[in-house]
mmCIF file of C-alpha atoms in Angstrom:
data_model
loop_
_atom_site.group_PDB
_atom_site.id
_atom_site.type_symbol
_atom_site.label_atom_id
_atom_site.label_comp_id
_atom_site.label_asym_id
_atom_site.label_seq_id
_atom_site.Cartn_x
_atom_site.Cartn_y
_atom_site.Cartn_z
ATOM 1 C CA MET I 1 -1.816 -10.098 -13.666
ATOM 2 C CA GLY I 2 -1.051 -7.229 -11.283
ATOM 3 C CA ARG I 3 -2.332 -6.699 -7.799
ATOM 4 C CA LYS I 4 -5.045 -4.232 -6.932
ATOM 5 C CA LYS I 5 -3.765 -1.114 -5.184
ATOM 6 C CA ILE I 6 -5.284 -0.766 -1.721
ATOM 7 C CA GLN I 7 -6.053 2.393 0.189
ATOM 8 C CA ILE I 8 -3.902 2.800 3.265
ATOM 9 C CA GLN I 9 -6.484 3.238 5.989
ATOM 10 C CA ARG I 10 -7.575 1.371 9.107
ATOM 11 C CA ILE I 11 -9.233 -1.977 8.375
ATOM 12 C CA THR I 12 -12.623 -1.914 10.091
ATOM 13 C CA ASP I 13 -13.258 -5.679 10.243
ATOM 14 C CA GLU I 14 -11.347 -6.963 13.278
ATOM 15 C CA ARG I 15 -10.646 -10.428 11.853
ATOM 16 C CA ASN I 16 -9.342 -9.036 8.541
ATOM 17 C CA ARG I 17 -7.240 -6.498 10.466
ATOM 18 C CA GLN I 18 -5.656 -9.289 12.551
ATOM 19 C CA VAL I 19 -4.944 -11.429 9.467
ATOM 20 C CA THR I 20 -3.400 -8.444 7.677
ATOM 21 C CA PHE I 21 -1.322 -7.569 10.747
ATOM 22 C CA THR I 22 0.027 -11.117 11.000
ATOM 23 C CA LYS I 23 0.917 -11.323 7.302
ATOM 24 C CA ARG I 24 2.509 -7.871 7.165
ATOM 25 C CA LYS I 25 4.399 -8.439 10.425
ATOM 26 C CA PHE I 26 5.929 -11.578 8.951
ATOM 27 C CA GLY I 27 6.755 -9.708 5.723
ATOM 28 C CA LEU I 28 8.351 -6.837 7.627
ATOM 29 C CA MET I 29 10.491 -9.221 9.678
ATOM 30 C CA LYS I 30 11.528 -11.066 6.516
ATOM 31 C CA LYS I 31 12.544 -7.764 4.868
ATOM 32 C CA ALA I 32 14.507 -6.773 7.992
ATOM 33 C CA TYR I 33 16.363 -10.104 7.891
ATOM 34 C CA GLU I 34 17.094 -9.754 4.170
ATOM 35 C CA LEU I 35 18.370 -6.195 4.626
ATOM 36 C CA SER I 36 20.672 -7.268 7.457
ATOM 37 C CA VAL I 37 22.154 -10.076 5.344
ATOM 38 C CA LEU I 38 22.414 -8.197 2.044
ATOM 39 C CA CYS I 39 23.792 -4.948 3.473
ATOM 40 C CA ASP I 40 25.699 -6.314 6.490
ATOM 41 C CA CYS I 41 23.889 -4.040 8.949
ATOM 42 C CA GLU I 42 22.434 -4.442 12.417
ATOM 43 C CA ILE I 43 18.666 -4.193 12.639
ATOM 44 C CA ALA I 44 16.300 -3.968 15.594
ATOM 45 C CA LEU I 45 12.593 -4.133 14.853
ATOM 46 C CA ILE I 46 10.017 -3.582 17.602
ATOM 47 C CA ILE I 47 6.288 -3.982 16.962
ATOM 48 C CA PHE I 48 3.412 -3.427 19.394
ATOM 49 C CA ASN I 49 0.004 -4.604 18.198
ATOM 50 C CA HIS I 50 -3.331 -3.004 19.103
ATOM 51 C CA SER I 51 -3.445 -4.871 22.426
ATOM 52 C CA ASN I 52 0.146 -3.874 23.286
ATOM 53 C CA LYS I 53 1.607 -7.328 22.641
ATOM 54 C CA LEU I 54 5.303 -7.059 21.800
ATOM 55 C CA PHE I 55 6.926 -8.641 18.737
ATOM 56 C CA GLN I 56 10.599 -8.116 18.023
ATOM 57 C CA TYR I 57 13.346 -9.042 15.601
ATOM 58 C CA ALA I 58 17.045 -8.294 15.903
ATOM 59 C CA SER I 59 19.794 -9.287 13.503
ATOM 60 C CA THR I 60 22.174 -9.430 16.474
ATOM 61 C CA ASP I 61 21.548 -8.947 20.192
ATOM 62 C CA MET I 62 18.541 -6.621 20.711
ATOM 63 C CA ASP I 63 19.992 -5.115 23.896
ATOM 64 C CA LYS I 64 23.276 -4.266 22.156
ATOM 65 C CA VAL I 65 21.500 -2.600 19.233
ATOM 66 C CA LEU I 66 19.179 -0.591 21.503
ATOM 67 C CA LEU I 67 22.096 0.505 23.686
ATOM 68 C CA LYS I 68 23.967 1.577 20.573
ATOM 69 C CA TYR I 69 20.866 3.499 19.468
ATOM 70 C CA THR I 70 20.418 5.323 22.782
ATOM 71 C CA GLU I 71 24.104 6.265 22.937
ATOM 72 C CA TYR I 72 24.278 7.456 19.328
ATOM 73 C CA ASN I 73 25.002 11.198 19.265
ATOM 74 C CA GLU I 74 25.623 11.955 15.595
ATOM 75 C CA PRO I 75 22.958 13.690 13.495
ATOM 76 C CA HIS I 76 20.740 11.131 11.787
ATOM 77 C CA GLU I 77 17.445 10.811 9.969
ATOM 78 C CA LYS I 78 14.347 9.910 11.974
ATOM 79 C CA SER I 79 10.986 9.473 10.339
ATOM 80 C CA LEU I 80 7.543 8.330 11.388
ATOM 81 C CA LYS I 81 5.980 8.339 7.956
ATOM 82 C CA SER I 82 7.619 8.675 4.575
ATOM 83 C CA ILE I 83 6.594 12.328 4.325
ATOM 84 C CA GLN I 84 7.150 13.492 7.898
ATOM 85 C CA THR I 85 10.445 13.784 9.784
ATOM 86 C CA VAL I 86 10.227 13.894 13.584
ATOM 87 C CA SER I 87 12.508 13.561 16.570
ATOM 88 C CA VAL I 88 12.414 10.572 18.897
ATOM 89 C CA THR I 89 11.265 12.790 21.781
ATOM 90 C CA GLU I 90 8.160 13.671 19.751
ATOM 91 C CA VAL I 91 7.354 10.040 18.936
ATOM 92 C CA PHE I 92 7.620 8.123 22.208
ATOM 93 C CA PRO I 93 5.086 10.095 24.322
ATOM 94 C CA ILE I 94 2.413 9.418 21.709
ATOM 95 C CA TYR I 95 0.484 6.116 21.712
ATOM 96 C CA PHE I 96 0.251 4.275 18.395
ATOM 97 C CA PRO I 97 -1.979 1.143 18.102
ATOM 98 C CA SER I 98 0.580 -0.546 15.859
ATOM 99 C CA PHE I 99 3.894 1.220 16.287
ATOM 100 C CA PHE I 100 6.882 0.139 14.251
ATOM 101 C CA LEU I 101 10.368 1.214 15.184
ATOM 102 C CA LEU I 102 13.158 0.210 12.903
ATOM 103 C CA SER I 103 16.707 1.091 13.858
ATOM 104 C CA LEU I 104 19.514 0.420 11.444
ATOM 105 C CA PHE I 105 23.186 0.631 12.223
ATOM 106 C CA VAL I 106 25.791 -0.141 9.574
ATOM 107 C CA ARG I 107 28.687 -2.157 10.960
ATOM 108 C CA GLN I 108 32.050 -0.411 10.777
#
């Protein structure tokens, strides 16, 4: 039996929203871990919830990955949503209730 497709929109019930956030946060961190192991890449995942509480995952040292990210000068893809490409300077000044930033760097 398949799962019912859900509409991607804000969950109005606060308790359901918190439960969904917790489950999906765990799933996202698990996927980040799996990707780092399977593809031998460095991953930094930063999540801020609606009350600005920080959650993070890094496959190696978070500071090293973020430093590598800030010093990276080559052209690269940046996206906020699957259909919209934006630059980092457009993203950071804007406040997002649940903002996910995923940085991937393939080891050389």
